[in-house]
């Protein structure tokens, strides 16, 4: 899944390792001349401004690049890349604030729809295979929704802290609503754990068949 898309889960946690590999390459070969690739890494902060490493510890790609490859940052971005990054974060915060209410309402509606479907016995699916496929989809959708809620919450709070911009009173209410959504998703999984447990074996077999089918196409393509 693409970073920042509705299908993203925890893909962004691998970004620090990818950036570290780039810096290791530059350190070994002393060749930061690939401006196109560096610009791609730099521009990614507009989609993923930071990565939460643990609790309240955040990792910023722009700070990492400025500290480790300052020559490339000055060559590709500007003479003052730190100031350029701060301007980008300010623009991103402005966009986040402008669309925050809409995004929270959208996530609230999607979570409500998901919870209703999770509480359903899915008896209208007919065949057992269709029921299992629907349960697999719902379990995965819940994880995706939880990550999206968490990403939106952290982005709003962290950008305000970074730029020292106070929250509006209405935003505080919306942030609490996001936390309530996370707890509601968690509670839904707990309530349906008995039902999910009874079908877990069949669900794993269904997933294995889907993976085998997907990898089979890849194998055929490689062998062609």
Coordinates of N, CA and C in Angstrom, one line a residue:
X1 N 0.8 -1.2 0.0 CA 0.0 0.0 0.0 C 0.9 1.3 0.0
X2 N 0.4 2.3 -0.7 CA 1.1 3.5 -0.8 C 1.0 4.3 0.6
X3 N 2.1 5.0 0.9 CA 2.1 5.7 2.2 C 1.1 6.9 2.1
X4 N 0.3 7.0 3.1 CA -0.7 8.0 3.2 C -2.0 7.6 2.6
X5 N -2.1 6.4 2.0 CA -3.3 5.9 1.4 C -4.2 5.3 2.5
X6 N -5.5 5.0 2.1 CA -6.4 4.4 3.0 C -6.0 3.0 3.4
X7 N -5.2 2.3 2.6 CA -4.8 0.9 2.9 C -3.5 0.8 3.7
X8 N -2.9 2.0 4.0 CA -1.7 1.9 4.8 C -1.9 1.5 6.2
X9 N -1.0 0.6 6.7 CA -1.0 0.2 8.1 C 0.2 0.7 8.8
X10 N 1.2 -0.2 8.9 CA 2.5 0.2 9.6 C 3.7 0.3 8.7
X11 N 3.4 0.6 7.4 CA 4.5 0.7 6.4 C 5.5 1.8 6.8
X12 N 5.0 2.9 7.3 CA 5.9 4.0 7.6 C 6.9 3.7 8.6
X13 N 6.8 2.7 9.5 CA 7.8 2.4 10.5 C 9.1 1.9 9.9
X14 N 9.0 1.5 8.6 CA 10.2 1.0 7.9 C 11.0 2.1 7.3
X15 N 10.5 3.4 7.3 CA 11.2 4.5 6.6 C 12.5 4.8 7.2
X16 N 12.7 4.8 8.6 CA 14.0 5.1 9.1 C 15.1 4.2 8.6
X17 N 14.8 2.9 8.5 CA 15.8 1.9 8.0 C 16.1 2.2 6.5
X18 N 15.1 2.6 5.7 CA 15.4 2.9 4.3 C 16.3 4.1 4.2
X19 N 16.0 5.1 5.0 CA 16.8 6.4 4.9 C 18.2 6.1 5.4
X20 N 18.3 5.2 6.5 CA 19.7 4.9 7.0 C 20.5 4.1 5.9
X21 N 19.9 3.3 5.1 CA 20.6 2.6 4.1 C 21.1 3.6 3.0
X22 N 20.3 4.6 2.7 CA 20.8 5.6 1.8 C 22.0 6.4 2.3
X23 N 21.9 6.8 3.6 CA 23.0 7.5 4.2 C 24.3 6.6 4.3
X24 N 24.1 5.3 4.6 CA 25.2 4.4 4.6 C 25.9 4.3 3.2
X25 N 25.0 4.3 2.2 CA 25.6 4.2 0.8 C 26.4 5.5 0.5
X26 N 25.8 6.6 0.9 CA 26.6 7.9 0.6 C 27.9 7.9 1.4
X27 N 27.8 7.4 2.7 CA 29.0 7.5 3.5 C 30.1 6.6 3.0
X28 N 29.7 5.4 2.4 CA 30.7 4.5 1.8 C 31.3 5.0 0.5
X29 N 30.5 5.4 -0.4 CA 30.9 5.8 -1.7 C 31.2 7.3 -1.9
X30 N 30.8 8.1 -0.9 CA 31.1 9.5 -0.9 C 30.5 10.1 -2.2
X31 N 29.3 9.7 -2.5 CA 28.7 10.1 -3.8 C 27.2 10.4 -3.6
X32 N 26.9 11.7 -3.1 CA 25.5 12.1 -3.0 C 24.9 12.8 -4.2
X33 N 25.4 12.4 -5.4 CA 25.2 13.1 -6.6 C 23.8 12.8 -7.2
X34 N 23.1 11.7 -6.7 CA 21.8 11.4 -7.3 C 20.8 12.3 -6.8
X35 N 20.6 13.5 -7.4 CA 19.7 14.5 -7.0 C 18.3 14.0 -7.0
X36 N 17.9 13.3 -8.0 CA 16.5 12.8 -8.2 C 16.1 12.0 -7.0
X37 N 17.0 11.0 -6.7 CA 16.6 10.1 -5.6 C 16.6 10.9 -4.2
X38 N 17.5 11.8 -4.0 CA 17.5 12.6 -2.8 C 16.2 13.4 -2.7
X39 N 15.8 14.0 -3.8 CA 14.6 14.8 -3.8 C 13.4 14.0 -3.5
X40 N 13.4 12.7 -4.0 CA 12.3 11.8 -3.7 C 12.2 11.5 -2.2
X41 N 13.4 11.3 -1.6 CA 13.4 11.1 -0.1 C 13.0 12.3 0.6
X42 N 13.4 13.5 0.2 CA 13.1 14.7 0.9 C 11.6 15.0 0.8
X43 N 11.0 14.9 -0.4 CA 9.6 15.2 -0.6 C 8.7 14.3 0.1
X44 N 9.2 13.2 0.5 CA 8.3 12.2 1.2 C 7.8 12.7 2.5
X45 N 8.5 13.7 3.1 CA 8.0 14.3 4.4 C 6.7 15.0 4.2
X46 N 6.3 15.4 3.0 CA 5.0 16.0 2.8 C 3.8 15.0 3.0
X47 N 4.2 13.7 2.8 CA 3.2 12.7 3.0 C 3.2 12.1 4.4
X48 N 4.5 11.8 4.8 CA 4.7 11.3 6.2 C 5.7 12.3 6.9
X49 N 5.1 13.2 7.6 CA 6.0 14.2 8.2 C 7.0 13.7 9.3
X50 N 6.6 12.6 9.9 CA 7.4 12.0 10.9 C 7.0 10.6 11.1
X51 N 7.8 9.8 11.9 CA 7.5 8.4 12.2 C 7.6 8.3 13.7
X52 N 6.6 7.7 14.3 CA 6.7 7.5 15.7 C 7.5 6.2 16.0
X53 N 8.6 6.4 16.7 CA 9.5 5.3 17.0 C 9.0 4.5 18.2
X54 N 8.6 5.3 19.3 CA 8.1 4.7 20.5 C 7.5 5.8 21.3
X55 N 6.2 5.5 21.7 CA 5.5 6.5 22.6 C 5.5 7.9 22.0
X56 N 6.2 8.8 22.6 CA 6.2 10.2 22.1 C 7.6 10.5 21.4
X57 N 8.3 9.5 21.1 CA 9.6 9.7 20.4 C 9.3 9.7 18.9
X58 N 9.6 10.9 18.2 CA 9.3 11.0 16.8 C 10.6 11.1 16.0
X59 N 10.6 10.6 14.8 CA 11.7 10.7 13.9 C 11.3 11.5 12.7
X60 N 12.1 12.5 12.4 CA 11.8 13.4 11.2 C 12.8 13.1 10.1
X61 N 12.3 12.8 9.0 CA 13.2 12.5 7.8 C 14.1 13.7 7.4
X62 N 13.5 14.9 7.5 CA 14.2 16.1 7.1 C 15.4 16.4 8.0
X63 N 15.1 16.3 9.3 CA 16.2 16.5 10.3 C 17.3 15.4 10.1
X64 N 16.9 14.2 9.8 CA 17.9 13.1 9.6 C 18.8 13.4 8.4
X65 N 18.2 13.8 7.3 CA 18.9 14.1 6.1 C 19.8 15.3 6.3
X66 N 19.3 16.4 6.9 CA 20.1 17.6 7.1 C 21.3 17.3 8.0
X67 N 21.2 16.4 9.0 CA 22.3 16.1 9.9 C 23.3 15.2 9.3
X68 N 22.8 14.2 8.4 CA 23.7 13.2 7.9 C 24.3 13.5 6.6
X69 N 23.5 14.2 5.7 CA 24.1 14.5 4.4 C 23.8 16.0 4.1
X70 N 24.3 16.9 4.8 CA 24.0 18.3 4.7 C 24.4 18.9 3.3
X71 N 25.5 18.4 2.7 CA 25.9 18.9 1.4 C 24.8 18.6 0.4
X72 N 24.2 17.4 0.4 CA 23.2 17.1 -0.6 C 21.9 17.9 -0.3
X73 N 21.6 18.1 1.0 CA 20.4 18.9 1.3 C 20.5 20.3 0.8
X74 N 21.7 20.9 1.0 CA 21.9 22.3 0.5 C 21.9 22.3 -1.0
X75 N 22.4 21.3 -1.7 CA 22.5 21.2 -3.1 C 21.1 21.1 -3.8
X76 N 20.3 20.2 -3.2 CA 19.0 19.9 -3.8 C 17.9 20.8 -3.3
X77 N 17.9 21.1 -2.1 CA 16.7 21.8 -1.5 C 16.9 23.3 -1.5
X78 N 17.8 23.8 -0.7 CA 18.1 25.2 -0.6 C 19.4 25.4 0.3
X79 N 19.8 26.6 0.4 CA 21.0 26.9 1.2 C 20.6 26.7 2.7
X80 N 19.3 26.8 3.0 CA 18.9 26.6 4.4 C 17.8 25.5 4.4
X81 N 18.1 24.2 4.3 CA 17.1 23.2 4.2 C 16.2 23.1 5.4
X82 N 16.8 23.4 6.6 CA 16.0 23.3 7.8 C 14.8 24.3 7.8
X83 N 15.1 25.5 7.3 CA 14.0 26.5 7.2 C 13.0 26.1 6.1
X84 N 13.5 25.5 5.0 CA 12.6 25.0 4.0 C 11.7 23.9 4.5
X85 N 12.2 23.0 5.4 CA 11.4 21.9 6.0 C 10.4 22.5 6.9
X86 N 10.8 23.5 7.7 CA 9.8 24.1 8.6 C 8.7 24.8 7.9
X87 N 8.9 25.4 6.7 CA 7.9 26.0 5.9 C 6.9 24.9 5.4
X88 N 7.5 23.8 5.0 CA 6.7 22.7 4.5 C 5.8 22.1 5.6
X89 N 6.3 22.0 6.8 CA 5.5 21.5 8.0 C 4.4 22.5 8.3
X90 N 4.7 23.8 8.2 CA 3.7 24.8 8.4 C 2.6 24.7 7.4
X91 N 2.9 24.5 6.2 CA 1.9 24.3 5.1 C 1.1 23.1 5.4
X92 N 1.7 22.0 5.8 CA 1.0 20.8 6.1 C 0.1 20.9 7.3
X93 N 0.5 21.7 8.3 CA -0.3 21.9 9.5 C -1.5 22.7 9.1
X94 N -1.3 23.7 8.2 CA -2.5 24.5 7.8 C -3.5 23.6 7.0
X95 N -3.0 22.7 6.2 CA -3.9 21.8 5.4 C -4.6 20.9 6.4
X96 N -3.8 20.3 7.4 CA -4.4 19.4 8.4 C -5.5 20.1 9.2
X97 N -5.2 21.3 9.6 CA -6.3 22.0 10.4 C -7.5 22.3 9.6
X98 N -7.3 22.7 8.3 CA -8.4 23.1 7.4 C -9.3 21.9 7.2
X99 N -8.8 20.7 7.1 CA -9.5 19.5 6.8 C -9.8 18.5 8.0
X100 N -9.4 19.0 9.2 CA -9.4 18.1 10.3 C -10.8 17.6 10.7
X101 N -11.7 18.6 10.7 CA -13.1 18.2 11.0 C -13.7 17.3 10.0
X102 N -13.5 17.5 8.8 CA -14.0 16.6 7.7 C -13.4 15.2 7.8
X103 N -12.1 15.2 8.1 CA -11.4 13.9 8.2 C -11.9 13.1 9.4
X104 N -12.1 13.7 10.5 CA -12.6 13.0 11.7 C -14.1 12.5 11.5
X105 N -14.9 13.3 10.9 CA -16.3 12.9 10.6 C -16.3 11.7 9.6
X106 N -15.4 11.7 8.6 CA -15.3 10.6 7.7 C -14.9 9.3 8.4
X107 N -13.8 9.4 9.2 CA -13.4 8.3 10.0 C -14.4 7.8 10.9
X108 N -15.2 8.7 11.6 CA -16.2 8.3 12.5 C -17.3 7.5 11.8
X109 N -17.7 8.0 10.6 CA -18.7 7.2 9.8 C -18.2 5.9 9.4
X110 N -17.0 5.8 8.9 CA -16.4 4.5 8.5 C -16.3 3.5 9.6
X111 N -15.9 4.0 10.8 CA -15.8 3.2 12.0 C -17.1 2.6 12.4
X112 N -18.1 3.5 12.4 CA -19.5 3.1 12.8 C -20.0 2.0 11.8
X113 N -19.8 2.2 10.5 CA -20.2 1.2 9.5 C -19.5 -0.1 9.8
X114 N -18.2 0.0 10.0 CA -17.4 -1.2 10.3 C -17.8 -2.0 11.5
X115 N -18.1 -1.2 12.6 CA -18.6 -1.9 13.8 C -19.9 -2.6 13.7
X116 N -20.8 -2.0 12.9 CA -22.1 -2.6 12.6 C -21.9 -3.9 11.9
X117 N -21.1 -3.9 10.9 CA -20.8 -5.1 10.1 C -20.1 -6.2 10.9
X118 N -19.2 -5.7 11.8 CA -18.5 -6.7 12.7 C -19.5 -7.4 13.7
X119 N -20.5 -6.6 14.1 CA -21.5 -7.2 15.0 C -22.5 -8.1 14.3
X120 N -22.5 -8.0 13.0 CA -23.5 -8.9 12.2 C -23.0 -10.3 12.2
X121 N -23.9 -11.3 12.1 CA -23.5 -12.7 12.0 C -23.2 -13.1 10.5
X122 N -23.4 -12.1 9.6 CA -23.1 -12.3 8.2 C -23.9 -13.5 7.6
X123 N -25.1 -13.7 8.1 CA -25.9 -14.9 7.6 C -26.3 -14.7 6.2
X124 N -26.3 -13.5 5.7 CA -26.8 -13.2 4.3 C -25.8 -13.5 3.3
X125 N -24.6 -14.0 3.7 CA -23.5 -14.3 2.7 C -23.7 -15.7 2.0
X126 N -24.6 -16.5 2.6 CA -24.9 -17.8 2.0 C -23.9 -18.8 2.3
X127 N -22.9 -19.0 1.4 CA -21.9 -20.0 1.6 C -20.9 -19.7 2.7
X128 N -20.3 -20.7 3.3 CA -19.3 -20.6 4.3 C -18.1 -19.8 3.8
X129 N -17.7 -20.1 2.6 CA -16.5 -19.5 2.1 C -16.7 -18.0 1.9
X130 N -17.9 -17.6 1.5 CA -18.2 -16.1 1.4 C -18.2 -15.5 2.8
X131 N -18.7 -16.2 3.8 CA -18.7 -15.6 5.2 C -17.3 -15.5 5.7
X132 N -16.5 -16.5 5.5 CA -15.1 -16.4 5.9 C -14.4 -15.2 5.2
X133 N -14.6 -15.1 3.9 CA -13.9 -14.0 3.2 C -14.4 -12.7 3.7
X134 N -15.7 -12.5 4.1 CA -16.2 -11.3 4.6 C -15.5 -11.0 6.0
X135 N -15.4 -12.0 6.8 CA -14.8 -11.8 8.1 C -13.3 -11.4 8.0
X136 N -12.6 -12.1 7.1 CA -11.2 -11.7 6.9 C -11.1 -10.2 6.5
X137 N -12.0 -9.8 5.5 CA -12.0 -8.4 5.1 C -12.3 -7.5 6.2
X138 N -13.2 -7.8 7.1 CA -13.6 -6.9 8.2 C -12.5 -6.8 9.2
X139 N -11.8 -7.9 9.5 CA -10.7 -7.9 10.5 C -9.6 -7.0 10.0
X140 N -9.3 -7.1 8.7 CA -8.3 -6.3 8.1 C -8.7 -4.8 8.0
X141 N -9.9 -4.6 7.7 CA -10.4 -3.2 7.7 C -10.4 -2.5 9.0
X142 N -10.6 -3.2 10.1 CA -10.6 -2.7 11.4 C -9.1 -2.2 11.7
X143 N -8.2 -3.0 11.4 CA -6.8 -2.7 11.6 C -6.4 -1.4 10.8
X144 N -6.8 -1.4 9.6 CA -6.5 -0.2 8.7 C -7.2 1.1 9.3
X145 N -8.4 1.0 9.8 CA -9.1 2.1 10.3 C -8.4 2.6 11.6
X146 N -8.0 1.7 12.4 CA -7.3 2.0 13.7 C -6.0 2.8 13.4
X147 N -5.2 2.3 12.4 CA -4.0 3.0 12.0 C -4.3 4.4 11.5
X148 N -5.3 4.5 10.6 CA -5.6 5.8 10.1 C -6.0 6.8 11.2
X149 N -6.8 6.3 12.1 CA -7.2 7.2 13.3 C -6.0 7.6 14.0
X150 N -5.1 6.7 14.3 CA -3.9 7.0 15.1 C -2.9 7.9 14.3
X151 N -2.8 7.7 13.0 CA -1.9 8.6 12.2 C -2.5 10.0 12.2
X152 N -3.8 10.2 12.1 CA -4.4 11.5 12.0 C -4.2 12.2 13.4
X153 N -4.4 11.5 14.5 CA -4.3 12.0 15.8 C -2.8 12.5 16.1
X154 N -1.9 11.6 15.8 CA -0.5 12.0 16.0 C 0.0 13.2 15.1
X155 N -0.5 13.2 13.9 CA -0.1 14.2 13.0 C -0.6 15.6 13.5
X156 N -1.8 15.7 13.9 CA -2.3 16.9 14.4 C -1.6 17.4 15.6
X157 N -1.5 16.5 16.6 CA -0.8 16.9 17.9 C 0.6 17.2 17.7
X158 N 1.4 16.4 17.0 CA 2.8 16.6 16.8 C 3.2 17.8 16.1
X159 N 2.4 18.1 15.0 CA 2.7 19.3 14.2 C 2.5 20.6 15.0
X160 N 1.4 20.6 15.8 CA 1.2 21.7 16.7 C 2.3 21.9 17.7
X161 N 2.8 20.8 18.2 CA 3.9 20.9 19.2 C 5.2 21.3 18.5
X162 N 5.4 20.8 17.3 CA 6.6 21.2 16.6 C 6.7 22.6 16.3
X163 N 5.6 23.2 15.8 CA 5.6 24.6 15.4 C 5.1 25.5 16.5
X164 N 4.8 25.0 17.6 CA 4.4 25.8 18.8 C 3.1 26.6 18.4
X165 N 2.1 25.9 17.8 CA 0.9 26.5 17.4 C -0.2 25.9 18.4
X166 N -1.0 26.8 19.1 CA -2.0 26.2 20.0 C -3.1 25.6 19.3
X167 N -3.7 24.6 19.9 CA -4.9 23.9 19.4 C -6.1 24.8 19.6
X168 N -7.0 24.7 18.6 CA -8.3 25.4 18.8 C -9.2 24.6 19.7
X169 N -10.2 25.2 20.4 CA -11.1 24.5 21.3 C -11.8 23.4 20.6
X170 N -12.2 23.6 19.4 CA -13.0 22.6 18.6 C -12.1 21.4 18.3
X171 N -10.8 21.7 18.0 CA -9.9 20.6 17.7 C -9.7 19.6 18.9
X172 N -9.6 20.2 20.1 CA -9.5 19.4 21.3 C -10.6 18.3 21.4
X173 N -11.8 18.8 21.1 CA -13.0 17.9 21.1 C -12.8 16.8 20.1
X174 N -12.4 17.2 18.9 CA -12.2 16.2 17.8 C -11.1 15.2 18.1
X175 N -10.0 15.6 18.8 CA -9.0 14.7 19.2 C -9.5 13.7 20.2
X176 N -10.3 14.1 21.1 CA -10.9 13.2 22.1 C -11.8 12.2 21.3
X177 N -12.5 12.7 20.3 CA -13.3 11.8 19.5 C -12.5 10.7 18.8
X178 N -11.3 11.1 18.3 CA -10.4 10.1 17.7 C -10.0 9.0 18.7
X179 N -9.7 9.5 19.9 CA -9.3 8.5 21.0 C -10.4 7.6 21.3
X180 N -11.7 8.1 21.3 CA -12.8 7.3 21.6 C -13.0 6.2 20.4
X181 N -12.7 6.7 19.2 CA -12.8 5.7 18.1 C -11.8 4.6 18.2
X182 N -10.6 4.9 18.7 CA -9.6 3.8 18.9 C -10.1 2.8 19.9
X183 N -10.6 3.3 21.0 CA -11.1 2.4 22.1 C -12.4 1.7 21.6
X184 N -13.2 2.3 20.7 CA -14.4 1.6 20.2 C -13.9 0.4 19.3
X185 N -12.9 0.6 18.5 CA -12.4 -0.4 17.6 C -11.9 -1.6 18.4
X186 N -11.1 -1.2 19.5 CA -10.5 -2.2 20.3 C -11.6 -3.0 21.0
X187 N -12.6 -2.3 21.5 CA -13.7 -3.0 22.2 C -14.5 -3.9 21.3
X188 N -14.6 -3.5 20.0 CA -15.3 -4.4 19.1 C -14.6 -5.7 18.8
X189 N -13.3 -5.6 18.7 CA -12.5 -6.8 18.6 C -12.7 -7.7 19.8
X190 N -12.7 -7.1 21.0 CA -12.9 -7.9 22.2 C -14.2 -8.6 22.3
X191 N -15.3 -7.8 21.9 CA -16.6 -8.4 21.9 C -16.8 -9.6 20.9
X192 N -16.1 -9.5 19.8 CA -16.3 -10.5 18.8 C -15.2 -11.5 18.8
X193 N -14.4 -11.5 19.8 CA -13.3 -12.5 19.9 C -13.7 -13.9 19.9
X194 N -14.9 -14.2 20.6 CA -15.4 -15.6 20.6 C -15.8 -16.0 19.2
X195 N -16.5 -15.2 18.5 CA -16.9 -15.6 17.1 C -15.7 -15.7 16.2
X196 N -14.7 -14.8 16.3 CA -13.5 -14.9 15.5 C -12.7 -16.1 15.9
X197 N -12.7 -16.5 17.2 CA -11.9 -17.6 17.6 C -12.4 -18.9 17.0
X198 N -13.8 -19.1 16.9 CA -14.3 -20.3 16.4 C -14.1 -20.5 14.9
X199 N -13.8 -19.4 14.2 CA -13.5 -19.6 12.8 C -12.1 -19.3 12.4
X200 N -11.2 -19.2 13.4 CA -9.8 -18.8 13.2 C -9.1 -19.8 12.3
X201 N -9.3 -21.1 12.6 CA -8.6 -22.2 11.8 C -9.0 -22.1 10.3
X202 N -10.3 -22.0 10.0 CA -10.8 -21.9 8.7 C -10.3 -20.6 8.0
X203 N -10.2 -19.5 8.8 CA -9.8 -18.2 8.3 C -8.3 -18.3 7.9
X204 N -7.5 -18.9 8.7 CA -6.1 -19.1 8.4 C -5.9 -19.9 7.1
X205 N -6.7 -20.9 6.9 CA -6.7 -21.7 5.7 C -7.1 -20.9 4.5
X206 N -8.1 -20.1 4.7 CA -8.6 -19.2 3.6 C -7.5 -18.2 3.2
X207 N -6.8 -17.6 4.2 CA -5.7 -16.7 3.9 C -4.6 -17.4 3.2
X208 N -4.3 -18.6 3.6 CA -3.2 -19.4 3.0 C -3.5 -19.6 1.5
X209 N -4.7 -20.0 1.2 CA -5.1 -20.2 -0.2 C -5.0 -18.9 -1.0
X210 N -5.4 -17.8 -0.4 CA -5.3 -16.5 -1.1 C -3.8 -16.1 -1.4
X211 N -2.9 -16.4 -0.4 CA -1.5 -16.1 -0.5 C -0.9 -17.0 -1.6
X212 N -1.3 -18.3 -1.6 CA -0.8 -19.2 -2.5 C -1.2 -18.8 -3.9
X213 N -2.4 -18.4 -4.1 CA -2.8 -17.9 -5.4 C -2.1 -16.7 -5.9
X214 N -1.8 -15.7 -5.0 CA -1.1 -14.5 -5.3 C 0.3 -14.8 -5.7
X215 N 1.0 -15.7 -4.8 CA 2.4 -16.0 -5.1 C 2.5 -16.9 -6.3
X216 N 1.5 -17.7 -6.6 CA 1.5 -18.5 -7.8 C 1.6 -17.7 -9.1
X217 N 0.9 -16.6 -9.1 CA 1.0 -15.7 -10.3 C 2.4 -15.1 -10.4
X218 N 2.9 -14.7 -9.3 CA 4.3 -14.2 -9.3 C 5.3 -15.2 -9.8
X219 N 5.1 -16.4 -9.3 CA 6.1 -17.5 -9.7 C 6.0 -17.8 -11.2
X220 N 4.7 -17.8 -11.7 CA 4.6 -18.0 -13.2 C 5.2 -16.9 -14.0
X221 N 5.1 -15.7 -13.5 CA 5.7 -14.5 -14.2 C 7.2 -14.6 -14.2
X222 N 7.8 -15.0 -13.1 CA 9.2 -15.1 -13.0 C 9.8 -16.3 -13.8
X223 N 9.0 -17.3 -13.9 CA 9.4 -18.5 -14.7 C 9.2 -18.4 -16.2
X224 N 8.3 -17.4 -16.6 CA 8.0 -17.2 -18.0 C 9.2 -16.7 -18.8

